[in-house]
mmCIF file of C-alpha atoms and ligand atoms in Angstrom:
data_model
loop_
_atom_site.group_PDB
_atom_site.id
_atom_site.type_symbol
_atom_site.label_atom_id
_atom_site.label_comp_id
_atom_site.label_asym_id
_atom_site.label_seq_id
_atom_site.Cartn_x
_atom_site.Cartn_y
_atom_site.Cartn_z
ATOM 1 C CA MET A 1272 60.706 125.274 65.248
ATOM 2 C CA SER A 1273 60.527 122.011 67.120
ATOM 3 C CA GLN A 1274 62.544 121.494 70.242
ATOM 4 C CA PHE A 1275 66.334 121.253 70.223
ATOM 5 C CA ILE A 1276 67.626 117.688 70.560
ATOM 6 C CA PRO A 1277 70.971 117.648 72.392
ATOM 7 C CA LEU A 1278 73.628 114.965 71.963
ATOM 8 C CA SER A 1279 73.815 113.745 75.550
ATOM 9 C CA VAL A 1280 72.464 115.491 78.641
ATOM 10 C CA PRO A 1281 71.857 114.622 82.308
ATOM 11 C CA ASN A 1282 68.670 112.844 83.352
ATOM 12 C CA PHE A 1283 67.779 114.039 86.863
ATOM 13 C CA GLY A 1284 64.456 113.458 88.622
ATOM 14 C CA ALA A 1285 62.678 113.956 91.930
ATOM 15 C CA ARG A 1286 64.916 111.542 93.829
ATOM 16 C CA GLU A 1287 68.133 113.371 92.836
ATOM 17 C CA ALA A 1288 66.540 116.681 93.884
ATOM 18 C CA ALA A 1289 65.278 115.230 97.171
ATOM 19 C CA LEU A 1290 68.598 113.678 98.197
ATOM 20 C CA ALA A 1291 70.677 116.699 97.166
ATOM 21 C CA GLY A 1292 68.098 118.930 98.907
ATOM 22 C CA GLU A 1293 68.519 116.966 102.136
ATOM 23 C CA ALA A 1294 72.287 117.452 101.959
ATOM 24 C CA ILE A 1295 71.847 121.191 101.420
ATOM 25 C CA THR A 1296 69.326 121.550 104.238
ATOM 26 C CA SER A 1297 71.550 119.564 106.590
ATOM 27 C CA GLY A 1298 74.513 121.826 105.826
ATOM 28 C CA TRP A 1299 76.709 118.904 104.698
ATOM 29 C CA VAL A 1300 77.523 120.360 101.301
ATOM 30 C CA SER A 1301 81.285 119.998 101.194
ATOM 31 C CA THR A 1302 83.596 116.994 101.336
ATOM 32 C CA SER A 1303 82.596 115.820 104.820
ATOM 33 C CA GLY A 1304 79.327 114.026 105.503
ATOM 34 C CA GLY A 1305 78.369 110.398 105.153
ATOM 35 C CA LYS A 1306 77.078 110.316 101.602
ATOM 36 C CA VAL A 1307 80.459 110.004 99.888
ATOM 37 C CA THR A 1308 81.159 106.754 101.738
ATOM 38 C CA GLU A 1309 77.631 105.549 100.987
ATOM 39 C CA PHE A 1310 78.076 106.292 97.274
ATOM 40 C CA GLU A 1311 81.490 104.612 97.226
ATOM 41 C CA GLN A 1312 79.974 101.462 98.733
ATOM 42 C CA ALA A 1313 76.988 101.468 96.354
ATOM 43 C CA LEU A 1314 79.314 101.841 93.370
ATOM 44 C CA ALA A 1315 81.676 99.135 94.659
ATOM 45 C CA ASP A 1316 78.731 96.762 95.191
ATOM 46 C CA TYR A 1317 77.421 97.481 91.684
ATOM 47 C CA VAL A 1318 80.725 96.626 89.974
ATOM 48 C CA HIS A 1319 81.441 93.756 92.404
ATOM 49 C CA MET A 1320 84.581 95.264 93.907
ATOM 50 C CA PRO A 1321 85.503 95.524 97.600
ATOM 51 C CA ARG A 1322 85.846 99.289 97.442
ATOM 52 C CA ALA A 1323 85.634 102.346 95.219
ATOM 53 C CA VAL A 1324 87.318 105.707 95.765
ATOM 54 C CA ALA A 1325 85.147 108.651 94.742
ATOM 55 C CA CYS A 1326 86.736 111.873 93.483
ATOM 56 C CA ASN A 1327 85.838 115.127 91.787
ATOM 57 C CA ALA A 1328 86.322 114.149 88.114
ATOM 58 C CA GLY A 1329 87.214 111.282 85.832
ATOM 59 C CA SER A 1330 90.393 113.179 84.975
ATOM 60 C CA SER A 1331 91.330 113.227 88.673
ATOM 61 C CA ALA A 1332 90.534 109.513 88.908
ATOM 62 C CA LEU A 1333 92.983 108.838 86.066
ATOM 63 C CA HIS A 1334 95.651 111.032 87.671
ATOM 64 C CA LEU A 1335 95.178 109.171 90.977
ATOM 65 C CA ALA A 1336 95.408 105.858 89.099
ATOM 66 C CA ALA A 1337 98.672 106.912 87.458
ATOM 67 C CA MET A 1338 100.178 107.890 90.814
ATOM 68 C CA ALA A 1339 98.864 104.764 92.591
ATOM 69 C CA ALA A 1340 100.371 102.645 89.804
ATOM 70 C CA GLY A 1341 103.706 104.368 90.348
ATOM 71 C CA ILE A 1342 103.989 105.898 86.874
ATOM 72 C CA THR A 1343 106.572 108.595 87.137
ATOM 73 C CA ARG A 1344 108.942 110.931 85.301
ATOM 74 C CA GLY A 1345 110.705 109.260 82.391
ATOM 75 C CA ASP A 1346 108.322 106.296 82.131
ATOM 76 C CA GLU A 1347 106.388 105.578 78.966
ATOM 77 C CA VAL A 1348 102.758 104.474 78.718
ATOM 78 C CA ILE A 1349 101.077 102.799 75.747
ATOM 79 C CA VAL A 1350 97.789 104.621 75.088
ATOM 80 C CA PRO A 1351 95.150 104.801 72.357
ATOM 81 C CA THR A 1352 95.111 107.780 69.992
ATOM 82 C CA LEU A 1353 91.361 107.577 69.286
ATOM 83 C CA THR A 1354 90.017 108.874 72.586
ATOM 84 C CA PHE A 1355 89.317 111.987 74.650
ATOM 85 C CA ILE A 1356 92.420 113.944 75.715
ATOM 86 C CA ALA A 1357 91.685 113.327 79.419
ATOM 87 C CA ALA A 1358 92.425 109.639 78.867
ATOM 88 C CA VAL A 1359 96.021 110.550 78.059
ATOM 89 C CA ASN A 1360 97.170 113.733 79.845
ATOM 90 C CA PRO A 1361 96.661 112.434 83.424
ATOM 91 C CA LEU A 1362 98.561 109.179 82.791
ATOM 92 C CA THR A 1363 101.456 110.881 81.038
ATOM 93 C CA ARG A 1364 102.261 114.571 81.237
ATOM 94 C CA TYR A 1365 100.610 115.080 84.659
ATOM 95 C CA VAL A 1366 103.166 112.644 86.115
ATOM 96 C CA GLY A 1367 106.066 113.426 83.764
ATOM 97 C CA ALA A 1368 105.646 110.306 81.624
ATOM 98 C CA GLU A 1369 105.397 110.096 77.844
ATOM 99 C CA PRO A 1370 102.734 108.360 75.716
ATOM 100 C CA ILE A 1371 103.234 105.920 72.862
ATOM 101 C CA PHE A 1372 100.146 106.137 70.669
ATOM 102 C CA ILE A 1373 98.458 103.094 69.139
ATOM 103 C CA GLY A 1374 95.507 102.963 66.753
ATOM 104 C CA CYS A 1375 92.211 101.133 67.197
ATOM 105 C CA ASP A 1376 90.551 97.995 65.904
ATOM 106 C CA ASP A 1377 86.906 97.817 64.791
ATOM 107 C CA SER A 1378 85.700 98.038 68.395
ATOM 108 C CA LEU A 1379 87.195 101.591 68.345
ATOM 109 C CA CYS A 1380 89.349 100.482 71.305
ATOM 110 C CA ILE A 1381 93.139 100.069 71.280
ATOM 111 C CA ASP A 1382 94.267 97.428 68.768
ATOM 112 C CA PRO A 1383 95.847 94.471 70.649
ATOM 113 C CA ASP A 1384 97.732 93.293 67.530
ATOM 114 C CA ALA A 1385 99.397 96.677 67.240
ATOM 115 C CA VAL A 1386 100.224 96.760 70.967
ATOM 116 C CA GLU A 1387 101.731 93.275 70.743
ATOM 117 C CA ALA A 1388 103.727 94.176 67.618
ATOM 118 C CA PHE A 1389 105.068 97.316 69.304
ATOM 119 C CA CYS A 1390 106.178 95.372 72.394
ATOM 120 C CA ALA A 1391 107.697 92.522 70.390
ATOM 121 C CA GLU A 1392 109.464 94.534 67.690
ATOM 122 C CA ARG A 1393 110.316 97.883 69.210
ATOM 123 C CA CYS A 1394 110.943 96.956 72.830
ATOM 124 C CA GLU A 1395 113.023 94.496 74.817
ATOM 125 C CA LEU A 1396 112.493 92.821 78.185
ATOM 126 C CA ARG A 1397 115.440 93.228 80.560
ATOM 127 C CA GLY A 1398 115.373 92.268 84.227
ATOM 128 C CA GLY A 1399 111.588 91.964 84.209
ATOM 129 C CA LYS A 1400 111.029 95.390 82.662
ATOM 130 C CA LEU A 1401 110.078 96.412 79.156
ATOM 131 C CA TYR A 1402 112.321 99.004 77.505
ATOM 132 C CA ASN A 1403 111.627 101.022 74.378
ATOM 133 C CA LYS A 1404 114.622 100.402 72.084
ATOM 134 C CA ALA A 1405 114.265 103.816 70.403
ATOM 135 C CA THR A 1406 114.194 105.929 73.574
ATOM 136 C CA GLY A 1407 115.693 103.604 76.201
ATOM 137 C CA ALA A 1408 112.760 104.416 78.508
ATOM 138 C CA HIS A 1409 110.908 101.942 80.726
ATOM 139 C CA VAL A 1410 107.505 101.202 79.190
ATOM 140 C CA LYS A 1411 105.561 100.768 82.411
ATOM 141 C CA ALA A 1412 101.878 100.634 81.602
ATOM 142 C CA LEU A 1413 99.225 99.981 78.984
ATOM 143 C CA GLU A 1414 95.944 101.861 78.931
ATOM 144 C CA VAL A 1415 92.732 100.608 77.376
ATOM 145 C CA VAL A 1416 89.828 103.030 76.953
ATOM 146 C CA HIS A 1417 86.449 101.312 76.555
ATOM 147 C CA VAL A 1418 85.356 103.725 73.846
ATOM 148 C CA PHE A 1419 81.673 104.715 73.829
ATOM 149 C CA GLY A 1420 80.928 101.915 76.310
ATOM 150 C CA ASN A 1421 82.314 99.151 74.106
ATOM 151 C CA LEU A 1422 84.706 96.819 75.949
ATOM 152 C CA GLY A 1423 88.217 96.526 74.555
ATOM 153 C CA ASP A 1424 89.670 93.070 73.915
ATOM 154 C CA MET A 1425 90.591 92.346 77.533
ATOM 155 C CA GLU A 1426 91.506 88.684 76.967
ATOM 156 C CA ARG A 1427 94.279 89.716 74.579
ATOM 157 C CA LEU A 1428 95.272 92.863 76.447
ATOM 158 C CA THR A 1429 95.615 91.100 79.821
ATOM 159 C CA GLU A 1430 97.802 88.451 78.149
ATOM 160 C CA ILE A 1431 99.990 91.107 76.551
ATOM 161 C CA ALA A 1432 100.255 93.034 79.819
ATOM 162 C CA GLN A 1433 101.321 89.865 81.630
ATOM 163 C CA LYS A 1434 103.818 88.819 78.961
ATOM 164 C CA TYR A 1435 105.483 92.227 78.781
ATOM 165 C CA HIS A 1436 105.189 93.162 82.479
ATOM 166 C CA LEU A 1437 102.901 96.115 81.884
ATOM 167 C CA ILE A 1438 100.480 97.572 84.393
ATOM 168 C CA LEU A 1439 97.018 97.497 82.794
ATOM 169 C CA ILE A 1440 94.944 100.625 83.380
ATOM 170 C CA GLU A 1441 91.296 100.738 82.304
ATOM 171 C CA ASP A 1442 89.717 104.054 81.398
ATOM 172 C CA ALA A 1443 86.122 102.945 81.905
ATOM 173 C CA THR A 1444 84.874 106.526 82.126
ATOM 174 C CA GLU A 1445 82.428 105.855 79.280
ATOM 175 C CA ALA A 1446 81.655 102.265 80.193
ATOM 176 C CA LEU A 1447 80.039 102.112 83.626
ATOM 177 C CA GLY A 1448 77.709 99.104 83.556
ATOM 178 C CA THR A 1449 79.328 97.419 80.567
ATOM 179 C CA ARG A 1450 80.248 93.877 81.515
ATOM 180 C CA PHE A 1451 81.360 90.526 80.135
ATOM 181 C CA THR A 1452 78.640 87.919 79.694
ATOM 182 C CA ALA A 1453 80.864 85.126 78.360
ATOM 183 C CA GLY A 1454 84.487 84.031 78.203
ATOM 184 C CA LYS A 1455 87.276 84.201 80.732
ATOM 185 C CA PHE A 1456 85.893 87.355 82.395
ATOM 186 C CA ALA A 1457 82.162 86.497 82.364
ATOM 187 C CA GLY A 1458 80.350 88.616 84.973
ATOM 188 C CA LYS A 1459 83.169 91.134 85.315
ATOM 189 C CA PHE A 1460 82.508 94.834 84.739
ATOM 190 C CA ALA A 1461 84.505 97.245 82.603
ATOM 191 C CA GLY A 1462 87.096 98.826 84.885
ATOM 192 C CA THR A 1463 87.510 95.782 87.134
ATOM 193 C CA VAL A 1464 89.626 93.457 84.981
ATOM 194 C CA GLY A 1465 92.985 95.251 84.849
ATOM 195 C CA ASP A 1466 95.177 96.481 87.692
ATOM 196 C CA ILE A 1467 93.229 99.697 88.172
ATOM 197 C CA GLY A 1468 90.131 101.261 86.588
ATOM 198 C CA CYS A 1469 88.501 104.680 86.426
ATOM 199 C CA TYR A 1470 84.943 105.975 86.024
ATOM 200 C CA SER A 1471 83.589 109.449 85.268
ATOM 201 C CA PHE A 1472 80.317 111.045 86.329
ATOM 202 C CA ASN A 1473 80.640 114.121 84.138
ATOM 203 C CA GLY A 1474 77.423 115.644 82.791
ATOM 204 C CA ASN A 1475 77.434 113.711 79.517
ATOM 205 C CA LYS A 1476 78.246 110.279 80.969
ATOM 206 C CA ILE A 1477 75.659 107.531 81.520
ATOM 207 C CA ILE A 1478 75.173 108.607 85.132
ATOM 208 C CA THR A 1479 76.293 111.994 86.394
ATOM 209 C CA THR A 1480 77.059 113.826 89.604
ATOM 210 C CA GLY A 1481 77.547 117.080 87.674
ATOM 211 C CA ALA A 1482 81.249 116.384 87.784
ATOM 212 C CA GLY A 1483 82.837 113.405 89.463
ATOM 213 C CA GLY A 1484 84.835 110.239 89.127
ATOM 214 C CA ALA A 1485 85.966 107.089 90.887
ATOM 215 C CA VAL A 1486 88.835 104.627 91.051
ATOM 216 C CA VAL A 1487 88.651 100.860 91.623
ATOM 217 C CA SER A 1488 91.612 98.520 91.840
ATOM 218 C CA ASN A 1489 92.455 94.850 92.176
ATOM 219 C CA HIS A 1490 95.312 95.962 94.474
ATOM 220 C CA PRO A 1491 93.692 97.071 97.760
ATOM 221 C CA ASP A 1492 96.785 99.131 98.656
ATOM 222 C CA TRP A 1493 96.549 101.055 95.364
ATOM 223 C CA ALA A 1494 92.941 102.024 96.112
ATOM 224 C CA GLU A 1495 93.996 103.041 99.621
ATOM 225 C CA HIS A 1496 96.816 105.148 98.194
ATOM 226 C CA ALA A 1497 94.460 106.786 95.667
ATOM 227 C CA LYS A 1498 92.146 107.766 98.550
ATOM 228 C CA HIS A 1499 95.081 109.150 100.505
ATOM 229 C CA LEU A 1500 96.348 111.216 97.565
ATOM 230 C CA SER A 1501 92.837 112.552 96.900
ATOM 231 C CA THR A 1502 92.554 113.877 100.458
ATOM 232 C CA GLN A 1503 95.770 115.961 100.640
ATOM 233 C CA ALA A 1504 97.794 112.968 101.892
ATOM 234 C CA LYS A 1505 96.899 113.916 105.426
ATOM 235 C CA THR A 1506 98.146 111.510 108.107
ATOM 236 C CA ASN A 1507 96.898 113.319 111.184
ATOM 237 C CA LEU A 1508 93.472 114.901 111.112
ATOM 238 C CA LEU A 1509 94.106 117.265 114.030
ATOM 239 C CA GLN A 1510 97.754 118.187 113.574
ATOM 240 C CA PHE A 1511 97.744 118.450 109.783
ATOM 241 C CA PHE A 1512 100.723 116.229 109.024
ATOM 242 C CA HIS A 1513 101.075 115.144 105.383
ATOM 243 C CA ASP A 1514 103.413 112.342 104.301
ATOM 244 C CA GLU A 1515 103.591 113.194 100.562
ATOM 245 C CA VAL A 1516 102.227 115.694 98.057
ATOM 246 C CA GLY A 1517 98.486 115.146 97.887
ATOM 247 C CA TYR A 1518 95.606 116.750 96.053
ATOM 248 C CA ASN A 1519 92.154 118.045 96.834
ATOM 249 C CA TYR A 1520 90.388 115.624 94.505
ATOM 250 C CA ARG A 1521 87.507 114.818 96.856
ATOM 251 C CA MET A 1522 83.899 114.453 95.828
ATOM 252 C CA THR A 1523 81.388 116.591 97.743
ATOM 253 C CA ASN A 1524 78.500 115.249 99.801
ATOM 254 C CA VAL A 1525 75.998 116.897 97.410
ATOM 255 C CA GLN A 1526 77.570 115.212 94.398
ATOM 256 C CA ALA A 1527 77.516 111.880 96.236
ATOM 257 C CA CYS A 1528 73.750 112.280 96.805
ATOM 258 C CA LEU A 1529 73.278 112.736 93.065
ATOM 259 C CA GLY A 1530 75.447 109.677 92.484
ATOM 260 C CA ILE A 1531 73.418 107.504 94.876
ATOM 261 C CA ALA A 1532 70.170 108.453 93.132
ATOM 262 C CA GLN A 1533 71.663 108.034 89.642
ATOM 263 C CA LEU A 1534 73.153 104.630 90.438
ATOM 264 C CA GLU A 1535 69.668 103.391 91.377
ATOM 265 C CA ARG A 1536 68.591 104.231 87.821
ATOM 266 C CA LEU A 1537 71.651 102.968 85.946
ATOM 267 C CA GLU A 1538 70.129 99.667 84.798
ATOM 268 C CA ALA A 1539 67.033 101.500 83.511
ATOM 269 C CA PHE A 1540 69.279 103.994 81.692
ATOM 270 C CA ILE A 1541 71.175 101.133 80.061
ATOM 271 C CA ALA A 1542 67.901 99.510 78.953
ATOM 272 C CA HIS A 1543 66.730 102.808 77.405
ATOM 273 C CA LYS A 1544 70.055 103.305 75.634
ATOM 274 C CA LYS A 1545 69.734 99.819 74.154
ATOM 275 C CA ALA A 1546 66.198 100.527 72.941
ATOM 276 C CA LEU A 1547 67.379 103.754 71.260
ATOM 277 C CA TYR A 1548 70.422 102.040 69.773
ATOM 278 C CA ASP A 1549 68.375 99.137 68.405
ATOM 279 C CA HIS A 1550 65.937 101.624 66.882
ATOM 280 C CA TYR A 1551 68.737 103.524 65.106
ATOM 281 C CA VAL A 1552 70.139 100.223 63.837
ATOM 282 C CA GLU A 1553 66.756 99.093 62.542
ATOM 283 C CA LYS A 1554 66.068 102.342 60.681
ATOM 284 C CA LEU A 1555 69.512 103.486 59.528
ATOM 285 C CA ASP A 1556 71.956 100.588 59.348
ATOM 286 C CA GLY A 1557 72.493 99.592 55.711
ATOM 287 C CA VAL A 1558 70.309 102.412 54.356
ATOM 288 C CA LYS A 1559 71.763 104.810 51.733
ATOM 289 C CA GLY A 1560 75.297 103.641 52.495
ATOM 290 C CA LEU A 1561 74.960 104.437 56.219
ATOM 291 C CA ARG A 1562 76.073 102.131 59.006
ATOM 292 C CA ILE A 1563 75.571 102.148 62.767
ATOM 293 C CA LEU A 1564 78.778 100.768 64.264
ATOM 294 C CA PRO A 1565 78.293 97.597 66.314
ATOM 295 C CA PHE A 1566 79.069 96.960 69.971
ATOM 296 C CA ARG A 1567 80.626 93.672 71.090
ATOM 297 C CA GLU A 1568 77.337 92.014 71.968
ATOM 298 C CA ASP A 1569 78.538 88.424 71.479
ATOM 299 C CA CYS A 1570 80.425 88.302 74.778
ATOM 300 C CA THR A 1571 79.491 91.541 76.559
ATOM 301 C CA ARG A 1572 76.498 93.503 77.773
ATOM 302 C CA PRO A 1573 77.511 97.021 76.642
ATOM 303 C CA ASN A 1574 76.041 100.146 78.224
ATOM 304 C CA HIS A 1575 75.565 101.609 74.687
ATOM 305 C CA TRP A 1576 76.779 105.006 75.882
ATOM 306 C CA PHE A 1577 77.395 106.697 72.501
ATOM 307 C CA PHE A 1578 76.095 105.677 69.072
ATOM 308 C CA SER A 1579 78.273 105.991 65.976
ATOM 309 C CA LEU A 1580 76.816 106.649 62.547
ATOM 310 C CA TYR A 1581 79.472 105.692 59.975
ATOM 311 C CA VAL A 1582 79.164 107.803 56.833
ATOM 312 C CA LYS A 1583 82.000 106.749 54.521
ATOM 313 C CA ASP A 1584 79.645 105.572 51.743
ATOM 314 C CA PHE A 1585 77.017 108.268 52.231
ATOM 315 C CA ALA A 1586 76.355 111.113 49.769
ATOM 316 C CA LEU A 1587 77.348 113.855 52.237
ATOM 317 C CA ASP A 1588 80.513 114.092 54.293
ATOM 318 C CA ARG A 1589 80.757 114.174 58.096
ATOM 319 C CA ASP A 1590 80.807 117.926 58.557
ATOM 320 C CA GLU A 1591 78.000 118.581 56.056
ATOM 321 C CA ILE A 1592 75.820 116.100 57.940
ATOM 322 C CA ILE A 1593 76.581 117.703 61.302
ATOM 323 C CA GLU A 1594 75.867 121.181 59.933
ATOM 324 C CA LYS A 1595 72.587 120.230 58.255
ATOM 325 C CA LEU A 1596 71.306 118.444 61.369
ATOM 326 C CA GLN A 1597 72.362 121.378 63.547
ATOM 327 C CA ALA A 1598 70.259 123.661 61.328
ATOM 328 C CA GLN A 1599 67.269 121.489 62.252
ATOM 329 C CA GLY A 1600 67.989 121.684 65.964
ATOM 330 C CA ILE A 1601 69.674 118.277 66.206
ATOM 331 C CA GLN A 1602 73.072 118.158 67.887
ATOM 332 C CA THR A 1603 75.606 115.610 66.633
ATOM 333 C CA ARG A 1604 79.406 115.620 66.660
ATOM 334 C CA PRO A 1605 82.449 114.022 65.077
ATOM 335 C CA VAL A 1606 84.616 111.644 67.097
ATOM 336 C CA TRP A 1607 87.568 113.361 68.857
ATOM 337 C CA ALA A 1608 90.541 114.690 66.929
ATOM 338 C CA LEU A 1609 93.269 112.048 67.387
ATOM 339 C CA ILE A 1610 95.513 112.661 70.382
ATOM 340 C CA HIS A 1611 98.820 112.118 68.561
ATOM 341 C CA GLU A 1612 97.909 115.158 66.440
ATOM 342 C CA GLN A 1613 97.127 117.432 69.407
ATOM 343 C CA ALA A 1614 99.229 120.429 70.438
ATOM 344 C CA ASP A 1615 102.185 118.936 72.287
ATOM 345 C CA TYR A 1616 102.047 115.283 71.214
ATOM 346 C CA PRO A 1617 103.179 115.099 67.558
ATOM 347 C CA ARG A 1618 106.770 114.352 68.682
ATOM 348 C CA ASN A 1619 105.636 111.146 70.373
ATOM 349 C CA GLU A 1620 105.705 107.764 68.655
ATOM 350 C CA ALA A 1621 102.432 106.677 67.001
ATOM 351 C CA TYR A 1622 101.667 103.321 65.358
ATOM 352 C CA ALA A 1623 99.005 101.458 63.391
ATOM 353 C CA LEU A 1624 96.880 104.518 62.780
ATOM 354 C CA ASP A 1625 94.913 103.549 59.646
ATOM 355 C CA LYS A 1626 91.646 102.595 61.323
ATOM 356 C CA ALA A 1627 91.780 105.472 63.803
ATOM 357 C CA LEU A 1628 92.221 107.931 60.913
ATOM 358 C CA ASP A 1629 89.338 106.314 59.048
ATOM 359 C CA TYR A 1630 86.934 106.332 62.006
ATOM 360 C CA ARG A 1631 87.962 109.882 62.864
ATOM 361 C CA LYS A 1632 86.926 110.941 59.369
ATOM 362 C CA TYR A 1633 83.643 109.072 59.066
ATOM 363 C CA ILE A 1634 81.942 108.902 62.488
ATOM 364 C CA VAL A 1635 79.019 111.127 63.465
ATOM 365 C CA ASN A 1636 77.755 110.583 67.026
ATOM 366 C CA LEU A 1637 73.957 110.669 67.223
ATOM 367 C CA PRO A 1638 71.761 111.939 70.085
ATOM 368 C CA CYS A 1639 71.769 109.315 72.840
ATOM 369 C CA SER A 1640 70.518 110.906 76.073
ATOM 370 C CA THR A 1641 68.836 108.561 78.516
ATOM 371 C CA ASN A 1642 65.828 110.918 78.444
ATOM 372 C CA LEU A 1643 65.595 111.041 74.640
ATOM 373 C CA SER A 1644 62.062 109.948 73.746
ATOM 374 C CA MET A 1645 61.359 107.461 70.967
ATOM 375 C CA GLU A 1646 59.479 110.264 69.149
ATOM 376 C CA ASP A 1647 62.573 112.480 69.195
ATOM 377 C CA CYS A 1648 64.710 109.504 68.175
ATOM 378 C CA ASP A 1649 62.378 109.147 65.156
ATOM 379 C CA ARG A 1650 62.827 112.843 64.417
ATOM 380 C CA VAL A 1651 66.606 112.333 64.278
ATOM 381 C CA ILE A 1652 66.175 109.272 62.054
ATOM 382 C CA ASP A 1653 63.808 111.103 59.674
ATOM 383 C CA ALA A 1654 66.192 114.062 59.489
ATOM 384 C CA VAL A 1655 69.129 111.768 58.642
ATOM 385 C CA LEU A 1656 67.116 109.909 55.986
ATOM 386 C CA ALA A 1657 66.025 113.213 54.429
ATOM 387 C CA LEU A 1658 69.603 114.548 54.113
HETATM 388 C C1 PLP B 2405 84.859 111.756 80.158
HETATM 389 C C2 PLP B 2405 86.162 111.112 79.908
HETATM 390 C C3 PLP B 2405 87.275 111.328 80.753
HETATM 391 C C4 PLP B 2405 87.352 112.347 81.830
HETATM 392 O O1 PLP B 2405 86.324 112.474 82.664
HETATM 393 P P1 PLP B 2405 85.975 113.882 83.366
HETATM 394 O O2 PLP B 2405 85.044 113.447 84.430
HETATM 395 O O3 PLP B 2405 85.331 114.736 82.317
HETATM 396 O O4 PLP B 2405 87.220 114.487 83.890
HETATM 397 C C5 PLP B 2405 88.434 110.597 80.512
HETATM 398 N N1 PLP B 2405 88.505 109.728 79.499
HETATM 399 C C6 PLP B 2405 87.494 109.529 78.640
HETATM 400 C C7 PLP B 2405 87.662 108.530 77.547
HETATM 401 C C8 PLP B 2405 86.299 110.230 78.799
HETATM 402 O O5 PLP B 2405 85.303 110.039 77.930
#
């Protein structure tokens, strides 16, 4: 049988091995050592921000963002339901807040019309704060997740956040490198438009440090606070005084070496993803009722992280397709089960779900690794066409 084609795997080379090897040989394998600072600066330079705070996971980055933004017990946060669970738990239950779930538009990102309607109809502004009329709680923040590397509608969402006094948090864990090319935010990167943004360097993301994450913020004191919280909130290095409850969310020096090497290759990875995506579009979009969902390429340069085959009008259903491709050694997957349906969340409010339910039912994510060869991409295409 021909080789297994995974969905999305790391792409490490000689440079990653050399840099990580140097860290190991030098003995600087833990959270001290200069490479974390070097990686933070390289990342900050890449996304045109003054600083970035590295940490040990995207989930930790989101938890740090929630704490830096001051989200706390009793607050409510408007979040998307079509996303990975780690976009929601850290901003809500980790800090004692509750989510309000909103569906998506055709970008797969949170639907600004539905957010606006929720704020206008179900909330009221009092003393500069937005209150949920049903629960009486302070609705403090709005989260946009740039799903699969596609930028959400930031022009609308920033306006809504301003009008309703909401902190705007960007989960850009899937969207490192995605940026605006036109409009009000031309040149700005995903994660750098709102109040605070988060990245992930988990193994399946566009660049990886094995596990890792980072926070950037347009409020320098929030970034500073995130760093402080990630390093046990220590105020005195020798005497071990701590001024609040902190966390050990630090990135290690070895991970930072991987990050430095991966960041050097990010633009090449994005170019390869685009070539793969364009190839899938050329061969599959519009064939036999199949579609490849678009990215917002009119005003953004997406990183094309994950590709979505949309199978509503195809002869086989989502799970049959996944199973048949798996039998041929090709790994695909459905989009995440919606968060408002997950274990502890069905009691929370959820609005404008139609599109999220539809995309949940009909999306199959296709192999998209940055080291997927064009030959293997053709093998996936042929297998789909032969279904
Ligand atoms: C990957 C991801 C995260 C979490 O990142 P980890 O590094 O795995 O903790 C959060 N949100 C979304 C949307 C993600 O895809």
